[in-house]
mmCIF file of C-alpha atoms in Angstrom:
data_model
loop_
_atom_site.group_PDB
_atom_site.id
_atom_site.type_symbol
_atom_site.label_atom_id
_atom_site.label_comp_id
_atom_site.label_asym_id
_atom_site.label_seq_id
_atom_site.Cartn_x
_atom_site.Cartn_y
_atom_site.Cartn_z
ATOM 1 C CA LEU A 1 0.000 0.000 0.000
ATOM 2 C CA PRO A 2 1.237 3.515 -0.671
ATOM 3 C CA VAL A 3 2.237 5.556 2.331
ATOM 4 C CA THR A 4 -0.501 8.124 2.896
ATOM 5 C CA SER A 5 0.720 9.765 6.068
ATOM 6 C CA GLY A 6 4.013 10.702 7.599
ATOM 7 C CA PRO A 7 6.351 13.648 7.518
ATOM 8 C CA GLY A 8 6.154 16.045 4.598
ATOM 9 C CA ASP A 9 8.923 16.808 2.126
ATOM 10 C CA GLU A 10 10.244 19.833 4.047
ATOM 11 C CA ALA A 11 10.450 17.880 7.325
ATOM 12 C CA ILE A 12 12.314 15.078 5.522
ATOM 13 C CA ARG A 13 14.736 17.502 3.868
ATOM 14 C CA ALA A 14 15.391 19.333 7.175
ATOM 15 C CA ALA A 15 16.089 16.071 9.007
ATOM 16 C CA ALA A 16 18.233 14.810 6.124
ATOM 17 C CA ARG A 17 20.340 18.000 6.225
ATOM 18 C CA VAL A 18 21.160 17.300 9.871
ATOM 19 C CA ALA A 19 21.821 13.607 9.307
ATOM 20 C CA GLY A 20 23.348 13.921 5.836
ATOM 21 C CA ALA A 21 26.930 14.270 7.009
ATOM 22 C CA HIS A 22 26.812 10.931 8.816
ATOM 23 C CA ARG A 23 28.702 8.217 6.981
ATOM 24 C CA VAL A 24 30.324 4.903 7.754
ATOM 25 C CA SER A 25 33.905 4.820 6.611
ATOM 26 C CA VAL A 26 34.775 2.811 3.528
ATOM 27 C CA PRO A 27 36.494 -0.560 3.846
ATOM 28 C CA PRO A 28 40.276 -0.426 4.177
ATOM 29 C CA PRO A 29 42.307 -1.217 1.028
ATOM 30 C CA ASP A 30 43.320 -4.618 2.405
ATOM 31 C CA GLY A 31 39.718 -5.521 3.344
ATOM 32 C CA ASP A 32 37.922 -5.946 6.646
ATOM 33 C CA ARG A 33 39.389 -8.005 9.466
ATOM 34 C CA PRO A 34 37.811 -11.445 9.967
ATOM 35 C CA PRO A 35 34.678 -11.658 12.150
ATOM 36 C CA ALA A 36 35.056 -11.716 15.890
ATOM 37 C CA GLY A 37 35.340 -14.931 17.812
ATOM 38 C CA ALA A 38 34.563 -15.650 21.435
ATOM 39 C CA GLU A 39 38.026 -14.567 22.543
ATOM 40 C CA ARG A 40 38.739 -11.641 20.255
ATOM 41 C CA GLY A 41 37.010 -8.917 18.306
ATOM 42 C CA ARG A 42 37.811 -7.349 14.992
ATOM 43 C CA LEU A 43 39.563 -4.474 16.719
ATOM 44 C CA GLU A 44 43.245 -4.669 17.591
ATOM 45 C CA ALA A 45 42.443 -3.881 21.214
ATOM 46 C CA ARG A 46 39.014 -4.620 22.585
ATOM 47 C CA PRO A 47 37.895 -2.177 25.284
ATOM 48 C CA THR A 48 37.440 -3.669 28.720
ATOM 49 C CA GLN A 49 35.009 -2.684 31.435
ATOM 50 C CA ASP A 50 33.312 -4.392 34.303
ATOM 51 C CA PHE A 51 30.066 -5.930 33.005
ATOM 52 C CA CYS A 52 27.851 -4.444 35.726
ATOM 53 C CA ARG A 53 29.339 -1.006 35.169
ATOM 54 C CA ALA A 54 28.694 -1.263 31.427
ATOM 55 C CA LEU A 55 25.165 -2.501 31.998
ATOM 56 C CA TYR A 56 24.216 0.201 34.475
ATOM 57 C CA THR A 57 25.918 3.130 32.734
ATOM 58 C CA ARG A 58 24.603 2.488 29.209
ATOM 59 C CA ARG A 59 22.034 5.120 28.223
ATOM 60 C CA THR A 60 19.867 5.807 25.219
ATOM 61 C CA THR A 61 21.264 8.538 22.965
ATOM 62 C CA ARG A 62 19.080 10.602 20.671
ATOM 63 C CA ARG A 63 21.478 13.354 19.555
ATOM 64 C CA PHE A 64 24.530 12.621 17.476
ATOM 65 C CA ASP A 65 27.371 14.735 16.113
ATOM 66 C CA PRO A 66 26.859 14.943 12.316
ATOM 67 C CA ALA A 67 30.543 15.765 11.796
ATOM 68 C CA ARG A 68 31.681 12.517 13.424
ATOM 69 C CA PRO A 69 31.502 9.511 11.074
ATOM 70 C CA VAL A 70 31.192 6.025 12.512
ATOM 71 C CA PRO A 71 34.234 3.940 11.567
ATOM 72 C CA ARG A 72 33.314 0.852 9.593
ATOM 73 C CA GLU A 73 35.303 -1.415 11.912
ATOM 74 C CA LEU A 74 33.101 -0.312 14.828
ATOM 75 C CA VAL A 75 29.925 -1.103 12.877
ATOM 76 C CA LEU A 76 31.334 -4.539 12.077
ATOM 77 C CA GLU A 77 32.202 -5.047 15.752
ATOM 78 C CA LEU A 78 28.564 -4.265 16.641
ATOM 79 C CA LEU A 79 27.344 -6.803 14.102
ATOM 80 C CA ASP A 80 29.714 -9.391 15.550
ATOM 81 C CA ALA A 81 28.277 -8.703 19.011
ATOM 82 C CA ALA A 82 24.766 -9.193 17.638
ATOM 83 C CA LEU A 83 25.691 -12.474 15.983
ATOM 84 C CA ILE A 84 26.777 -14.068 19.259
ATOM 85 C CA ALA A 85 23.554 -13.112 21.057
ATOM 86 C CA PRO A 86 21.259 -15.977 22.070
ATOM 87 C CA THR A 87 18.414 -16.936 19.744
ATOM 88 C CA SER A 88 15.409 -19.169 20.093
ATOM 89 C CA CYS A 89 16.468 -22.764 19.365
ATOM 90 C CA ASN A 90 19.832 -21.293 18.237
ATOM 91 C CA LEU A 91 18.354 -20.906 14.751
ATOM 92 C CA GLN A 92 19.757 -17.407 14.135
ATOM 93 C CA MET A 93 17.116 -16.614 11.529
ATOM 94 C CA TRP A 94 17.990 -12.940 11.494
ATOM 95 C CA ASP A 95 19.253 -10.471 8.966
ATOM 96 C CA PHE A 96 21.071 -7.253 9.848
ATOM 97 C CA VAL A 97 20.919 -4.442 7.312
ATOM 98 C CA VAL A 98 23.233 -1.463 7.825
ATOM 99 C CA VAL A 99 21.951 1.733 6.221
ATOM 100 C CA ASP A 100 24.046 4.816 5.643
ATOM 101 C CA ASP A 101 23.258 5.559 1.980
ATOM 102 C CA PRO A 102 21.665 9.047 1.763
ATOM 103 C CA ALA A 103 18.968 8.073 -0.765
ATOM 104 C CA GLN A 104 17.966 4.981 1.194
ATOM 105 C CA ARG A 105 17.991 6.997 4.441
ATOM 106 C CA GLU A 106 15.704 9.591 2.874
ATOM 107 C CA ALA A 107 13.257 6.938 1.661
ATOM 108 C CA LEU A 108 13.202 5.376 5.137
ATOM 109 C CA GLY A 109 12.966 8.836 6.733
ATOM 110 C CA ARG A 110 9.694 9.383 4.885
ATOM 111 C CA LEU A 111 8.326 6.515 6.970
ATOM 112 C CA SER A 112 9.995 7.498 10.267
ATOM 113 C CA LEU A 113 12.051 10.637 10.900
ATOM 114 C CA GLN A 114 13.830 8.821 13.726
ATOM 115 C CA VAL A 115 15.805 6.874 11.118
ATOM 116 C CA LEU A 116 17.522 10.138 10.159
ATOM 117 C CA THR A 117 18.721 11.075 13.634
ATOM 118 C CA ALA A 118 21.510 8.483 13.933
ATOM 119 C CA PRO A 119 24.637 8.326 11.787
ATOM 120 C CA VAL A 120 24.062 4.661 11.003
ATOM 121 C CA THR A 121 20.894 2.624 11.215
ATOM 122 C CA ILE A 122 21.023 -1.132 11.685
ATOM 123 C CA PHE A 123 17.761 -2.901 10.941
ATOM 124 C CA VAL A 124 17.041 -6.368 12.286
ATOM 125 C CA ALA A 125 14.782 -8.663 10.310
ATOM 126 C CA TYR A 126 13.605 -12.161 11.115
ATOM 127 C CA GLY A 127 11.945 -14.999 9.240
ATOM 128 C CA LYS A 128 8.150 -14.505 9.275
ATOM 129 C CA GLU A 129 7.573 -18.248 9.164
ATOM 130 C CA TYR A 130 9.318 -18.902 12.443
ATOM 131 C CA SER A 131 7.627 -19.011 15.813
ATOM 132 C CA GLU A 132 5.495 -15.965 16.172
ATOM 133 C CA GLU A 133 3.885 -18.045 18.890
ATOM 134 C CA GLY A 134 5.743 -16.956 22.001
ATOM 135 C CA HIS A 135 7.297 -14.109 19.972
ATOM 136 C CA ALA A 136 10.581 -15.998 19.536
ATOM 137 C CA ASN A 137 11.408 -13.795 16.544
ATOM 138 C CA VAL A 138 11.054 -10.586 18.563
ATOM 139 C CA GLN A 139 12.873 -12.043 21.571
ATOM 140 C CA SER A 140 15.819 -13.147 19.441
ATOM 141 C CA ALA A 141 16.036 -9.778 17.693
ATOM 142 C CA ALA A 142 15.835 -7.960 21.048
ATOM 143 C CA ALA A 143 18.719 -10.013 22.441
ATOM 144 C CA ALA A 144 20.822 -9.062 19.403
ATOM 145 C CA LEU A 145 19.905 -5.396 19.810
ATOM 146 C CA MET A 146 20.870 -5.425 23.474
ATOM 147 C CA ALA A 147 24.209 -7.055 22.653
ATOM 148 C CA MET A 148 24.846 -4.339 20.046
ATOM 149 C CA SER A 149 23.841 -1.582 22.479
ATOM 150 C CA LEU A 150 26.205 -2.823 25.175
ATOM 151 C CA ALA A 151 29.050 -3.272 22.687
ATOM 152 C CA ALA A 152 28.454 0.232 21.312
ATOM 153 C CA HIS A 153 28.581 1.672 24.818
ATOM 154 C CA LEU A 154 31.939 0.000 25.466
ATOM 155 C CA LEU A 155 33.213 1.349 22.141
ATOM 156 C CA GLY A 156 32.190 4.908 23.017
ATOM 157 C CA LEU A 157 29.160 5.016 20.727
ATOM 158 C CA GLY A 158 25.623 5.996 21.649
ATOM 159 C CA THR A 159 22.583 4.014 20.536
ATOM 160 C CA PHE A 160 18.818 4.021 20.623
ATOM 161 C CA TRP A 161 16.406 1.443 19.406
ATOM 162 C CA ILE A 162 13.019 2.082 17.917
ATOM 163 C CA ASN A 163 10.181 0.055 16.562
ATOM 164 C CA GLN A 164 8.100 2.905 15.113
ATOM 165 C CA LEU A 165 9.307 2.434 11.573
ATOM 166 C CA GLY A 166 6.132 2.849 9.548
ATOM 167 C CA PRO A 167 4.660 0.073 7.402
ATOM 168 C CA ARG A 168 7.040 -2.849 7.884
ATOM 169 C CA ASP A 169 6.450 -4.287 4.425
ATOM 170 C CA GLU A 170 7.454 -0.943 2.890
ATOM 171 C CA VAL A 171 10.552 -0.746 5.125
ATOM 172 C CA GLY A 172 11.476 -4.275 4.037
ATOM 173 C CA ARG A 173 11.014 -3.340 0.376
ATOM 174 C CA ILE A 174 13.307 -0.293 0.740
ATOM 175 C CA LEU A 175 15.897 -2.468 2.494
ATOM 176 C CA GLY A 176 15.692 -5.080 -0.264
ATOM 177 C CA LEU A 177 14.497 -7.865 2.019
ATOM 178 C CA PRO A 178 12.584 -10.832 0.571
ATOM 179 C CA ALA A 179 8.861 -11.026 1.400
ATOM 180 C CA GLU A 180 9.377 -13.839 3.937
ATOM 181 C CA ARG A 181 11.548 -11.566 6.116
ATOM 182 C CA GLU A 182 10.004 -9.106 8.565
ATOM 183 C CA VAL A 183 11.682 -6.041 10.036
ATOM 184 C CA VAL A 184 11.527 -6.399 13.813
#
């Protein structure tokens, strides 16, 4: 269905001007480091902090510095943290879509201005066919999001998570997800 409500063109353009300078850095010439394992991350030196301190000092961030790009290696570290989160039946039926492309951000911003406030948006999708009974799909996605939020905090990044994205089928179409995947 076409989107019939949401922010107007001027609101989108104003939000995009603020968020437009946000970019993830390009991959290094020699490629990205291999994915993290249980004992090491992608980064040369993984930050350390007491778990309880990290848990209790993490806060939601809603204002970001548009002049400060998010290094690609930090985004990859966040994805690695998400991938080791627990999932229902250990099926890991999730997809993570990182969005920093200005045109894609603008299209998504027409559905939810909140998408434009962060330098990078990571969407989590899950297989529609799997266990909506008991909300296993939502629980698994939430565990991944929490793992990313804690990792981001340790890496000096702020995060916030939203679920007011607009029509989920339209969000999935913009992200290029197949019809059997649902944005959580």
